[in-house]
Structure formats: C-alpha cells, structure tokens
Coordinates of C-alpha atoms and ligand atoms in Angstrom, one line a residue:
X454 CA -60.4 -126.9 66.2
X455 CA -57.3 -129.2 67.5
X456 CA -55.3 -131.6 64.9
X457 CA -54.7 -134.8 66.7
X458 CA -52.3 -136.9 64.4
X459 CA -51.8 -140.6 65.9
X460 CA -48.6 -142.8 64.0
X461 CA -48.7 -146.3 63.4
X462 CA -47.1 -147.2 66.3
X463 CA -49.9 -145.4 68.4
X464 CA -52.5 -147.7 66.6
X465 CA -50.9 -150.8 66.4
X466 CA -52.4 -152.5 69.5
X467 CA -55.9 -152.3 71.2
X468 CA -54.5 -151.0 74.5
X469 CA -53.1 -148.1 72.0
X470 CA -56.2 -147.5 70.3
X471 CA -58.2 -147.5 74.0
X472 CA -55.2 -144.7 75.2
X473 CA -56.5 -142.7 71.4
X474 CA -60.4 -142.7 72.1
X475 CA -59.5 -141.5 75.7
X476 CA -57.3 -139.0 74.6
X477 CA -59.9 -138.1 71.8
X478 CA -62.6 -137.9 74.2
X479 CA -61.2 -135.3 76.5
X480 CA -60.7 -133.0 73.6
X481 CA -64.3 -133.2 72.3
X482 CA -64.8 -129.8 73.6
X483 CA -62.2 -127.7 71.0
X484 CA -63.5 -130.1 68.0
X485 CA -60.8 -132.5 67.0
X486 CA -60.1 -133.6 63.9
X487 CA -58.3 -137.0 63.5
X488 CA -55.2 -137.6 60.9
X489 CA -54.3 -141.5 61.5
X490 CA -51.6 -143.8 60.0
X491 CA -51.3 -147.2 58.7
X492 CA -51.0 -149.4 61.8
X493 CA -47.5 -149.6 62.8
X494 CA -46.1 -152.0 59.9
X495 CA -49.1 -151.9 57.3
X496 CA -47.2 -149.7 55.0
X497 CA -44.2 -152.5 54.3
X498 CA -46.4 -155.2 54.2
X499 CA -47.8 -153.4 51.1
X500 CA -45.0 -152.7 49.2
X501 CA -43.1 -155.5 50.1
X502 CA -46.6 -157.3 48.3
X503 CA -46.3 -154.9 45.7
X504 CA -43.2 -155.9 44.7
X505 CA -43.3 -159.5 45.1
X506 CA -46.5 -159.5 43.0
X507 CA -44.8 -157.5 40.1
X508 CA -42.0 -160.4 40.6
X509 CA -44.7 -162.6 39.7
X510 CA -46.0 -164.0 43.5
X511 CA -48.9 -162.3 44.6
X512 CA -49.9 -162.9 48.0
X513 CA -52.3 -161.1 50.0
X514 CA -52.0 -163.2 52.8
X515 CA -49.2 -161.5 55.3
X516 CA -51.6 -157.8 54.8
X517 CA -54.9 -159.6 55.2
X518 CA -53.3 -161.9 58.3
X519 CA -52.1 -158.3 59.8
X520 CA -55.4 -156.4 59.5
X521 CA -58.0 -158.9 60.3
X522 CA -56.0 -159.3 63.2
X523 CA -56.2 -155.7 64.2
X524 CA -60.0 -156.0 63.8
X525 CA -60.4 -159.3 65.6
X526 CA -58.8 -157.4 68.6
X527 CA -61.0 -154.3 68.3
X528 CA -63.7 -156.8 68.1
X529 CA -64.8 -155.2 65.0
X530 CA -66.3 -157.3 62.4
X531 CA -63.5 -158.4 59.1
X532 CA -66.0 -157.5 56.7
X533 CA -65.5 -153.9 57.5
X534 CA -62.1 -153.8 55.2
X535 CA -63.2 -156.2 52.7
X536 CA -64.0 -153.7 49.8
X537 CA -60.4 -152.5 50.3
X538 CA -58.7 -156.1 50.8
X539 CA -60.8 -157.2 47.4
X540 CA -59.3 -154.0 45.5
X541 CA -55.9 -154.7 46.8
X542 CA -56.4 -158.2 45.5
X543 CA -57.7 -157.7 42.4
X544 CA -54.3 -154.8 41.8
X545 CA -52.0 -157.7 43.1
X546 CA -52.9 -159.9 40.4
X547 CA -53.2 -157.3 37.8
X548 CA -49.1 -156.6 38.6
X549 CA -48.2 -159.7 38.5
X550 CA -49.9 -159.6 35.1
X551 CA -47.5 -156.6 34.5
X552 CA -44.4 -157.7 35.8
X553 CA -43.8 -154.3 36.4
X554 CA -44.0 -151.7 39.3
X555 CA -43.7 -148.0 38.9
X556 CA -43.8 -145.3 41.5
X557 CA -47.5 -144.7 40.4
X558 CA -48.5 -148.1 41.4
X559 CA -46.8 -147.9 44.5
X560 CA -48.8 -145.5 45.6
X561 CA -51.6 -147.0 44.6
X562 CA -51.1 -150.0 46.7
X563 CA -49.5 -148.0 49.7
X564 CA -52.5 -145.9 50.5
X565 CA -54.6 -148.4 51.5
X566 CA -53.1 -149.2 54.7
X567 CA -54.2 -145.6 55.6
X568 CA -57.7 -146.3 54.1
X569 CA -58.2 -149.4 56.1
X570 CA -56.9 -147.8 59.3
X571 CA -59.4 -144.7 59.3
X572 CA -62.4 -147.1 58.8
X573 CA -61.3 -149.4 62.1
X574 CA -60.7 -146.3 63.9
X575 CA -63.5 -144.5 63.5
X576 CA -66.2 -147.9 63.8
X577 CA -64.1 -148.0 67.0
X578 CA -64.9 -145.1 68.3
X579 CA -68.3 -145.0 67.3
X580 CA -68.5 -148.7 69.4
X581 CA -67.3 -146.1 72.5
X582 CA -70.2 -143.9 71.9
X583 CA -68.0 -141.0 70.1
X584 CA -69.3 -140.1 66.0
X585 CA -66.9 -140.4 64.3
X586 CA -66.8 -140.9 60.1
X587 CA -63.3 -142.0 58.5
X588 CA -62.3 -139.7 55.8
X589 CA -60.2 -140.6 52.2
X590 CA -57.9 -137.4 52.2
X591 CA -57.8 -138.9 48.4
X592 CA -61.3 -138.3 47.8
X593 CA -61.6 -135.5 50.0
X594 CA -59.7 -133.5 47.7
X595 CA -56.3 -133.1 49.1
X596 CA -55.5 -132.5 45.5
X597 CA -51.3 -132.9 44.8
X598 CA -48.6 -132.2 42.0
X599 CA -47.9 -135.7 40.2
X600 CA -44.7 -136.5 42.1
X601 CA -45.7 -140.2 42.5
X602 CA -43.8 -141.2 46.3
X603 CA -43.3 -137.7 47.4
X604 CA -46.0 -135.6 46.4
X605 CA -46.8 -132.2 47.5
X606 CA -49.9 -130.3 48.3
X607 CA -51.5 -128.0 45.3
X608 CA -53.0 -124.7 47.0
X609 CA -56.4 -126.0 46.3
X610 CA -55.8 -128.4 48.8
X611 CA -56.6 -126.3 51.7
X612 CA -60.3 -125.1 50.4
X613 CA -61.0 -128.3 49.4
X614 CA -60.4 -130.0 52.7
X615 CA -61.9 -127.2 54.3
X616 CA -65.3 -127.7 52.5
X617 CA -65.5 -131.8 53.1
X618 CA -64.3 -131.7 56.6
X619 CA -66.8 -129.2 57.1
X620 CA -69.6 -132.2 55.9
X621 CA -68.0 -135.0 58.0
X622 CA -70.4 -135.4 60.5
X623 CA -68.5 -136.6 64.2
X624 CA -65.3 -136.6 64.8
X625 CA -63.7 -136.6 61.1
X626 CA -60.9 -139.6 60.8
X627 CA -59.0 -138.9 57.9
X628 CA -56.4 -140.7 56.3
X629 CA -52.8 -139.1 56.6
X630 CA -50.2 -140.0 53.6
X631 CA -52.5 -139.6 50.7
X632 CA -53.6 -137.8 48.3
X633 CA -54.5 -137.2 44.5
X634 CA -53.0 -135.4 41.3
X635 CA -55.2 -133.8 39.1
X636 CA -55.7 -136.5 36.3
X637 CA -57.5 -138.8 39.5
X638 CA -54.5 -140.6 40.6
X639 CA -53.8 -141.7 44.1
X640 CA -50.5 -140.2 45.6
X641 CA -48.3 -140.5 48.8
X642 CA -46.5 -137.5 50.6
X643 CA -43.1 -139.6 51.0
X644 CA -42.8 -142.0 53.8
X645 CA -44.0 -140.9 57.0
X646 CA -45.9 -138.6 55.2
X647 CA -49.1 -138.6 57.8
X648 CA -47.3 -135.9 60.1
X649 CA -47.4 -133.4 56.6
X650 CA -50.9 -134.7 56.3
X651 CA -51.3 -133.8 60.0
X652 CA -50.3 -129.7 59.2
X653 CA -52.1 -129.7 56.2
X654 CA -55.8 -131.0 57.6
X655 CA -55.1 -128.0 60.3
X656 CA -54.1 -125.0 57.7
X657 CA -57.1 -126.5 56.1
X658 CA -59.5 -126.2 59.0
X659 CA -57.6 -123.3 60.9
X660 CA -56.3 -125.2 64.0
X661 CA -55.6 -123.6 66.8
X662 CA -52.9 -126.9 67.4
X663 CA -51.6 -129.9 65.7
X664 CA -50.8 -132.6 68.2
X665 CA -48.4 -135.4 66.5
X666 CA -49.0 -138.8 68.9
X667 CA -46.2 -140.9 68.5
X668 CA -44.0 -143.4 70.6
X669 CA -41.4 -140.9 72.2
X670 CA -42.0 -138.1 74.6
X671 CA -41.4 -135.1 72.3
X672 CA -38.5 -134.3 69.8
X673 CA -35.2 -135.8 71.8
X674 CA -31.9 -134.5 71.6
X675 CA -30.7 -136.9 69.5
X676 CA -32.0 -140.2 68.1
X677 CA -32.9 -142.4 71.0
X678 CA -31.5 -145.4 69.0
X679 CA -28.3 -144.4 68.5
X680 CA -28.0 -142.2 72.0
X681 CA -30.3 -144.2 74.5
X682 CA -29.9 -141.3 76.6
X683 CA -31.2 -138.3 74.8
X684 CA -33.9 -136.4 76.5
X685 CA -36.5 -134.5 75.2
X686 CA -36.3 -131.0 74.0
X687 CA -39.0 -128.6 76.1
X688 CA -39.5 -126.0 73.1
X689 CA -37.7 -125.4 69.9
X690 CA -38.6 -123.1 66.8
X691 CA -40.2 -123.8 63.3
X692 CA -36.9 -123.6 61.7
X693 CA -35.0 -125.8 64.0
X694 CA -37.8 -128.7 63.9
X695 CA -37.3 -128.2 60.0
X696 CA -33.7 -128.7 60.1
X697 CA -33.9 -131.7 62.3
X698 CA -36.7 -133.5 60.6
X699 CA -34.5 -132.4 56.9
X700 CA -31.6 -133.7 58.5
X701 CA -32.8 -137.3 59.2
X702 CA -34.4 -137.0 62.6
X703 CA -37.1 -139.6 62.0
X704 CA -39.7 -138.2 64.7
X705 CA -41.5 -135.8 62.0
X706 CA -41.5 -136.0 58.2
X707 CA -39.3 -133.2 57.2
X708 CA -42.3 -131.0 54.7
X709 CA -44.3 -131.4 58.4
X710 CA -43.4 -127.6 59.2
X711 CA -44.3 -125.6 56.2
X712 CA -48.3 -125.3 56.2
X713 CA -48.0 -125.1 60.1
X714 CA -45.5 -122.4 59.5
X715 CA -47.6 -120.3 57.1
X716 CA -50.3 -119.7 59.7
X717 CA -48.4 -119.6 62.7
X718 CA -50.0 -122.7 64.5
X719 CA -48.1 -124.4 67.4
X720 CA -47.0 -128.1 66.4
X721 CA -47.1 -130.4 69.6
X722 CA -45.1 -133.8 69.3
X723 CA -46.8 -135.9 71.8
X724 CA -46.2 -139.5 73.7
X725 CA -49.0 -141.8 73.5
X726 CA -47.3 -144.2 75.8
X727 CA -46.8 -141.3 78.0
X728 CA -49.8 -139.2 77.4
X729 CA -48.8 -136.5 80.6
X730 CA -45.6 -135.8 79.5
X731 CA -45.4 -132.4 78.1
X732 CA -43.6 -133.4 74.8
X733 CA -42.2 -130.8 72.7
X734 CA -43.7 -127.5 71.7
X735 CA -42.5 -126.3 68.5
X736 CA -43.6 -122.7 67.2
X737 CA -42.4 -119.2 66.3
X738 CA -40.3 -118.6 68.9
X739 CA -38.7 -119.8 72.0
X740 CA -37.8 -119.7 75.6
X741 CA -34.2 -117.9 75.6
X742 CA -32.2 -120.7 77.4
X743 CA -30.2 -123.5 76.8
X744 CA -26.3 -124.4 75.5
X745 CA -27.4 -123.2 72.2
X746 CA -27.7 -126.4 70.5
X747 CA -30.9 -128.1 70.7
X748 CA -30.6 -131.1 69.0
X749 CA -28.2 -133.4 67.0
X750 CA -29.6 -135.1 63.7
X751 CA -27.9 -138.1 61.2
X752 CA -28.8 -139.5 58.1
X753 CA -26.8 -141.9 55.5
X754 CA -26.7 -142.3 52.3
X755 CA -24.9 -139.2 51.4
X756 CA -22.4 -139.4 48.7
X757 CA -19.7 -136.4 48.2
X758 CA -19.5 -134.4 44.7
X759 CA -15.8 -133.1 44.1
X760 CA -14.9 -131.1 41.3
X761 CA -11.5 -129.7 40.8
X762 CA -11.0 -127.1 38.2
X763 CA -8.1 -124.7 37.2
X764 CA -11.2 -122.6 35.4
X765 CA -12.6 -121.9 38.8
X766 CA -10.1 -118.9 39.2
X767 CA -11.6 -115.5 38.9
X768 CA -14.5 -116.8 37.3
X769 CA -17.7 -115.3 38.1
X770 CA -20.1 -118.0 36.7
X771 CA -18.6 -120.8 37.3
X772 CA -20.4 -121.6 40.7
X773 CA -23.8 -121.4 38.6
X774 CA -22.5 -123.5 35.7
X775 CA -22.5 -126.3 38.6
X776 CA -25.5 -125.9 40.1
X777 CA -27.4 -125.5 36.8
X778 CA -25.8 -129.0 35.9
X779 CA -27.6 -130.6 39.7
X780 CA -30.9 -128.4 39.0
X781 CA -31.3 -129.8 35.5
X782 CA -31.3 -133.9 37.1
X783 CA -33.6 -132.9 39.9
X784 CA -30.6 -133.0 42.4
X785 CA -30.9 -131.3 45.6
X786 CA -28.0 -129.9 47.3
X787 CA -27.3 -129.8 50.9
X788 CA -23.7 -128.7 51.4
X789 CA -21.2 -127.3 49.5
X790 CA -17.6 -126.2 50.3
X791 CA -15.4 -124.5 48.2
X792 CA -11.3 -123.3 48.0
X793 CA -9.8 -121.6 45.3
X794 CA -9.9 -124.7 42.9
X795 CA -12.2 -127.0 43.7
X796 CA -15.7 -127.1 45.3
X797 CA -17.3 -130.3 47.2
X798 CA -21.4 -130.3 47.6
X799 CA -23.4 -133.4 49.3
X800 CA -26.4 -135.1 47.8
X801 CA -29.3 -137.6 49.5
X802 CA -30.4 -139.2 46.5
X803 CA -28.6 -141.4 43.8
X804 CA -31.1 -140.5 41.1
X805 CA -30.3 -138.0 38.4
X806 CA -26.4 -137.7 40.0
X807 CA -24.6 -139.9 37.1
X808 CA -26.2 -137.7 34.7
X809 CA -24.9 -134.1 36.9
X810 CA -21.6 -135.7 36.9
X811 CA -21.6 -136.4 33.4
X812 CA -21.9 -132.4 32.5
X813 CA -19.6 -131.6 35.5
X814 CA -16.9 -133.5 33.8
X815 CA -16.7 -130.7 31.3
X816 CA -15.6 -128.4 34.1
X817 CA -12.7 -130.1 35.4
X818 CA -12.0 -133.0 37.4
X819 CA -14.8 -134.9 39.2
X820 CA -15.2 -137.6 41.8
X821 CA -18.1 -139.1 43.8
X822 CA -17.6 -140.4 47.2
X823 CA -20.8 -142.5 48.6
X824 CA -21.2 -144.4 51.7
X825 CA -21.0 -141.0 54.0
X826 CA -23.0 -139.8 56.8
X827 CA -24.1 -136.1 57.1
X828 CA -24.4 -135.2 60.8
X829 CA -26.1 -131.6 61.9
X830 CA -26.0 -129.9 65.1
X831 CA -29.0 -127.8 64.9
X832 CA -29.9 -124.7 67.0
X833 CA -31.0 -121.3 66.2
X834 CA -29.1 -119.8 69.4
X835 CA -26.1 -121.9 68.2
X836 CA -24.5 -118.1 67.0
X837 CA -24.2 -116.7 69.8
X838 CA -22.8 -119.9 71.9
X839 CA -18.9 -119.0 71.8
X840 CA -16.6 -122.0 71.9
X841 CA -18.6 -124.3 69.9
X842 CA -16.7 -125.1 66.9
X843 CA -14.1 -126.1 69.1
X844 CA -16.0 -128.6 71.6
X845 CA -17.7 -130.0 68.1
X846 CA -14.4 -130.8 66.6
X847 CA -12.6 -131.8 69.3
X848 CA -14.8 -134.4 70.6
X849 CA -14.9 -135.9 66.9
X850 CA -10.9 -135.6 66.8
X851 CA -10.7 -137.4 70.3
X852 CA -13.1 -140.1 68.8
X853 CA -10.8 -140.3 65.9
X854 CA -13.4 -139.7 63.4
X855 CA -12.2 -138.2 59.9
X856 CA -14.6 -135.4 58.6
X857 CA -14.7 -135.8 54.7
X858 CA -16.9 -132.0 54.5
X859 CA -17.7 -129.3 56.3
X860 CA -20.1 -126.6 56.4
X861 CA -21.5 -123.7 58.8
X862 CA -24.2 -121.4 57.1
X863 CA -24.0 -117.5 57.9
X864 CA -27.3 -117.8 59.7
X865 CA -26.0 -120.5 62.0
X866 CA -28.5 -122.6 62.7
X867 CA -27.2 -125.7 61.7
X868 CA -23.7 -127.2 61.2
X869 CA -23.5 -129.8 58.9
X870 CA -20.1 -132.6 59.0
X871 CA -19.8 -135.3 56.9
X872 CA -18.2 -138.3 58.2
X873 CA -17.9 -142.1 56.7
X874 CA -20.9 -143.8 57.3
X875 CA -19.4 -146.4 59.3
X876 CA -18.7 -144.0 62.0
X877 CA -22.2 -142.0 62.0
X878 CA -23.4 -144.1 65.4
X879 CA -19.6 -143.0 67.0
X880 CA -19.5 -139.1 65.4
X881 CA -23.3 -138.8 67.2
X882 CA -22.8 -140.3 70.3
X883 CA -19.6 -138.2 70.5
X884 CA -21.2 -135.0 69.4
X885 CA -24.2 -135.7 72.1
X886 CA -21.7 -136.5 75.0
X887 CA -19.8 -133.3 74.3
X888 CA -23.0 -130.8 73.8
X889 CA -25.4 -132.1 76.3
X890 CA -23.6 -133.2 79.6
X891 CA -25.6 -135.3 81.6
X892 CA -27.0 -133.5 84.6
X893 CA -25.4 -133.8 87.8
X894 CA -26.7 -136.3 90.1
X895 CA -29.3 -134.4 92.4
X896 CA -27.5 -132.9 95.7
X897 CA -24.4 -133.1 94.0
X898 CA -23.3 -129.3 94.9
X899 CA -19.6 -129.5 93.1
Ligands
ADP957 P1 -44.9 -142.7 64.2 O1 -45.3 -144.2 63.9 O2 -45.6 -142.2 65.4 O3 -45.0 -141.8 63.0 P2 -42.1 -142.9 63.8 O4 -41.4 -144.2 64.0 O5 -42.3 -142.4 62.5 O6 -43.4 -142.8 64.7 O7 -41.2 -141.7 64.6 C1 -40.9 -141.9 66.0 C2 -39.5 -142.4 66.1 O8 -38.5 -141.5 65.6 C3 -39.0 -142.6 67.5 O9 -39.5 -143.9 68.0 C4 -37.5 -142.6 67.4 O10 -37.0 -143.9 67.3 C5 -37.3 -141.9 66.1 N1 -36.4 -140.7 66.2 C6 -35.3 -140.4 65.5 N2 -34.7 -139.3 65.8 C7 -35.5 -138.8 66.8 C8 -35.4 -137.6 67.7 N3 -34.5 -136.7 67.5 N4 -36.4 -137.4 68.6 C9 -37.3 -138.3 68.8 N5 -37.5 -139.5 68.0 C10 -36.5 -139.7 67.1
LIG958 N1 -48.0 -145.3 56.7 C1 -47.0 -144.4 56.1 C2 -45.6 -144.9 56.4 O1 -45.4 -145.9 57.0 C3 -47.1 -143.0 56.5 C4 -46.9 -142.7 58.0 O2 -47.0 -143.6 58.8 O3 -46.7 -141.5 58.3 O4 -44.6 -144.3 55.9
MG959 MG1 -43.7 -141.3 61.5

C-alpha cells in the first residue's frame, strides 16, 4: 500500500485536484490510500471565525463563500458539505453565546476544513470513475492524548486505523490533522498536522511509502522565501528531516518522522506542480556525498534564558535544579550553553516561561531575552566536514550579524546560533551563500 498525502495548496484549485486524480490513478495498482488537507486557506478561515464569533460576530459567510466555491468549480453539487456548514453554524452561534474560546473549541471548529475537503475529494474522484469513500480520521479511531492544538497519537491508533481502513471500500480519503481523545473529543495534531497524519495512516496500514504532495520540488536547502535560490535536496536521513522540520523548516510538520521512523518506511516529499521531479527521498540512510551540510533551517520567536549564579561552582545538581524548574511549566528546551557561572538555554514557546523563571530566581540572577531567531545548519555528515565552524562564523561575522547563543551537540548533526530576529532573513541567506556555492556555469572549466 502507498500513502499519498496532498496539502492544501495541492487542492486548492481544480487544475490541482485534476493533476491529484491523475497522479492517484496511476498508483491504483500498489493500493493508495489518500490523507488530504484543508484546501489551501480553509484552516484560517476557521479560526479566524472562531474567534470573531467568541468576540461576539459570527459569520459563516467568508468559509461558506470559500468552499461552495471549491465545489462550484469541481462541479460538485453545494449540498454535499451542508451537514458540516449547518454544524459549523450552529457551533458559531453557540460561542458567541460563550464569549469564550478554548483550545478545545478550536479544534472543534478547525477540523472541519479537513472534513469538508475529504468529502469533495473523494465525490470527485468517484465523478472520474475511481471509488473512492472519504474517511473522518476522528471517527476512524485515530484515537489521541487530550493535548487540545497539538495532540499526539495514542498506540491504539495504529490498530484502529488499520481495522476501518481495512472497511473503506475504494480508494480511502481520509482526513489528515484530526483526531480524538478518549472522552470523544475532536483534536488537531498542531498546524500542518496532515503530513503526521500522512505517517501515521501508513504505520497504520504498513506502507511500503508515504508520498507528501506539496507545492515545492522536495525538501530545499533552505526556505525558498527567504533564499529564492535554494535547490532541492536529492536524499537526506530520518534524523536530518527531523531536525529541519523541528527547527522551522515549514515543508513537513516536525512529529512527521517518528511513526515513519519506527517501521522504517521511506518518506517521499513530492511537487504536485512538478509531478516528474524526483523530490526528496528521506529514509534510513543516505548516499555518502555532499559538503556535509544538507540544509539550513530558521524559526522566530525564540526568547534567551540566562541565569547567573555564584552556586553553580562545583555543584553537581545544580544543572538539574534548572531543568526541573522548565520540565515542571511544560517548557521545552532547545539549547543550552554553559560557563563556569552562568548557563543560557532557548525556548519556542512563551507559555509556562514566567512561571520557570519565577523558581529560577531562587538560583541566582535571571534574565529573558525575546525577539531572537534560532538558525540550524543541519547535516548528519556535518562531523566529519573539517573547516566548518569557521566558514559558518565567518560569513555571519562578514555580514556583521551578533550571535546572542551558541551550540554544537557531540553527535553533530545540527548546529544551532541564535541571532536577533531582525537579522534571521540576513544570518540565512549568509549561511546559504557560504555552504552551498552556486554551481559553476556549465563549460566553465576554471
Ligand atoms: P502544504 O500545503 O503542501 O502542506 P506547506 O505550505 O505547509 O504546504 O509547506 C510547503 C512550503 O514550505 C513551501 O511552499 C515553502 O515555502 C515552505 N518551506 C520552508 N522551508 C522549506 C524548505 N527547507 N524546503 C522546502 N520548502 C520549505
Ligand atoms: N489544514 C491544517 C493547517 O492548515 C493542517 C494541514 O494543512 O496540514 O494547518
Ligand atoms: Mg503543510
């Protein structure tokens, strides 16, 4: 069986959703499964609804507009979403009643976009002559912990899946982003959680593949928004697509890996504008080749943790006195550096870091910088390219770009500078221009 996962920007036009029933027709023979998206832009129409509602304005009219357009253009009939449009309706009103929103509720409202998406897709490619039954992951029995916004799979998930895919007659189009706790509520895997969805449907069902269709030929070298001319990466391992996609690389959510990882089934990241390029092939290992680096990541948002402490002398437990303090607020740590008296870690989330500080202040001296960037330079052959650390910091020194943090793990995979976030677009583009020289012009012999 193949995984075919198609994003929302892959089934936000006709012409797009034509390019999916070909692609899905010349796989009939290994037994696809579908995992679609939200068409492109669904998913903020909902919660930006959700939250007006809650402010007291409910409004259905911008997701209605959206989908019945979608339809119109399939020239599938608007009724076929109404059950979904009345519920969405009727839970508008019912915040607005409220006057509240809680992560539950967002969830709630946010998995409909998925719901309404399977049931176009799969009426439209029964209208090309291909069965095809859309599929509630939700109902289904992708079964999740209660972590309302960025939920995670329970192990029962897998059997469960298993079984009702098993009944789906036709091609099975199942929702990606959703599922449900245990007490019957509706959850979401994070945004861009339909490429964990993707992994999960093919641990379930034993893929032999998971293709992820999306908008870009593969997994680039850097993000093509902030380095127009990053190219796309030919092969790269589990661990490295982890550490991009953890590291902000948009193109896959970062939990996307781990059920792929657990059975050892090749990930494919696909172009659906592009259907012939050969993308990226990520798996257990790779072709030995390369600079070393395979990719440069970004994300913002990260604020800086210092704490200075005479204490920290000599003293065995103080490191785990400060991580208890982040583990007890739900704080995840990404980098830490240390010196005899002080130690600096980085954090991706605001929530719960007030309340770590708060204990930390018993240690010693504490400040919080926000407003940084954390920049990575992934690649698992990174260790044994000599020179590195040098090109790295040199081409952020001649771009004059302070690093606030840094940090290089001893497996060396991944090294990790935080810079102000006003200069993330500069310390990329620098980092890119230094590690992946453009090609030489073709006959140019040097
Ligand atoms: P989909 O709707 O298919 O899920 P996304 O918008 O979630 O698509 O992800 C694809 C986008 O990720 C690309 O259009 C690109 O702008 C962005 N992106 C960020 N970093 C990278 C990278 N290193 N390689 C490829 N794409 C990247
Ligand atoms: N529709 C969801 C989102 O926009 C999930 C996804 O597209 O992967 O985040
Ligand atoms: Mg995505």
């Amino acid at each position: 069986m193949l995984v075919m996962k198609f994003g929302g920007t892959s089934l936000a036009t006709r012409e797009r959703i034509e390019t999916v029933v070909s692609l899905v027709r010349q796989r009939l023979a290994r037994h696809p499964v579908l995992v679609c998206s939200a068409h492109a832009g669904v998913t903020d129409l909902l919660l930006n609804g959700a939250r007006r509602a809650a402010a007291g304005q409910p409004d259905l009219g911008p997701v209605r507009e959206r989908e019945q357009a979608t339809l119109a253009a399939l020239e599938l009939p608007g009724a076929l979403v109404e059950p979904e449009l009345e519920r969405l309706e009727q839970m508008f009103q019912g915040l607005a009643l409220l006057g509240e929103l809680t992560p539950r509720s967002l969830d709630a409202v946010a998995a409909f976009g998925e719901r309404m998406s399977v049931k176009a897709i799969a009426a439209f490619l029964r209208r090309r002559r291909i069965p095809a039954t859309a599929v509630n992951a939700d109902e289904a029995g992708l079964l999740t912990d209660s972590r309302f916004t960025r939920a995670s799979p329970r192990p029962e998930a897998y059997a469960n899946l298993r079984a009702a895919l098993a009944r789906a007659e036709g091609v099975p189009v199942v929702t990606g982003f959703i599922g449900r706790d245990a007490a019957g509520n509706v959850t979401t895997l994070g945004r861009s959680g339909s490429d964990f969805s993707a992994t999960i449907v093919g641990r379930a069902v034993g893929a032999e593949e998971v293709e992820i269709w999306t908008d870009v030929s593969g997994v680039l070298t850097a993000d093509p928004r902030i380095v127009p001319e990053a190219r796309p990466v030919e092969r790269m391992t589990y661990a490295e697509a982890s550490e991009l996609a953890y590291y902000g690389a948009k193109v896959i959510h970062p939990a996307t890996i781990q059920p792929a990882v657990s059975r050892g089934i090749p990930v494919r990241i696909l172009n659906t504008m592009d259907p012939d390029a050969p993308g990226t092939w990520i798996g257990p290992a790779r072709a030995r080749r390369g600079t070393g680096v395979t990719a440069v990541a970004s994300k913002r948002g990260i604020h800086l943790v210092n704490i200075v402490s005479g204490r920290m002398l000599g003293q065995s437990g103080f490191m785990a006195t400060v991580f208890r303090a982040f583990a007890d607020h739900d704080v995840v740590v990404d980098l830490i550096a240390t010196s005899e008296v002080s130690v600096t870690v980085s954090v991706d989330r605001s929530e719960g870091v007030a309340e770590a500080v708060g204990e930390l202040k018993k240690l010693g001296k504490v400040t919080v910088n926000s407003d940084n960037a954390l920049v990575a330079v992934i690649g698992e052959r990174m260790r044994k390219a000599s020179g590195l650390a040098g090109r790295v910091f040199g081409a952020l020194g001649a771009a004059a770009i302070p690093i606030a943090a840094i940090s290089y793990g001893a497996t060396k995979t991944n090294l990790q500078i935080v810079v102000p976030e006003e200069r993330e677009r500069d310390a990329v583009r620098a980092l890119h221009d230094a590690l992946f020289p453009a090609a030489p012009p073709p006959g140019d012999a040097g």
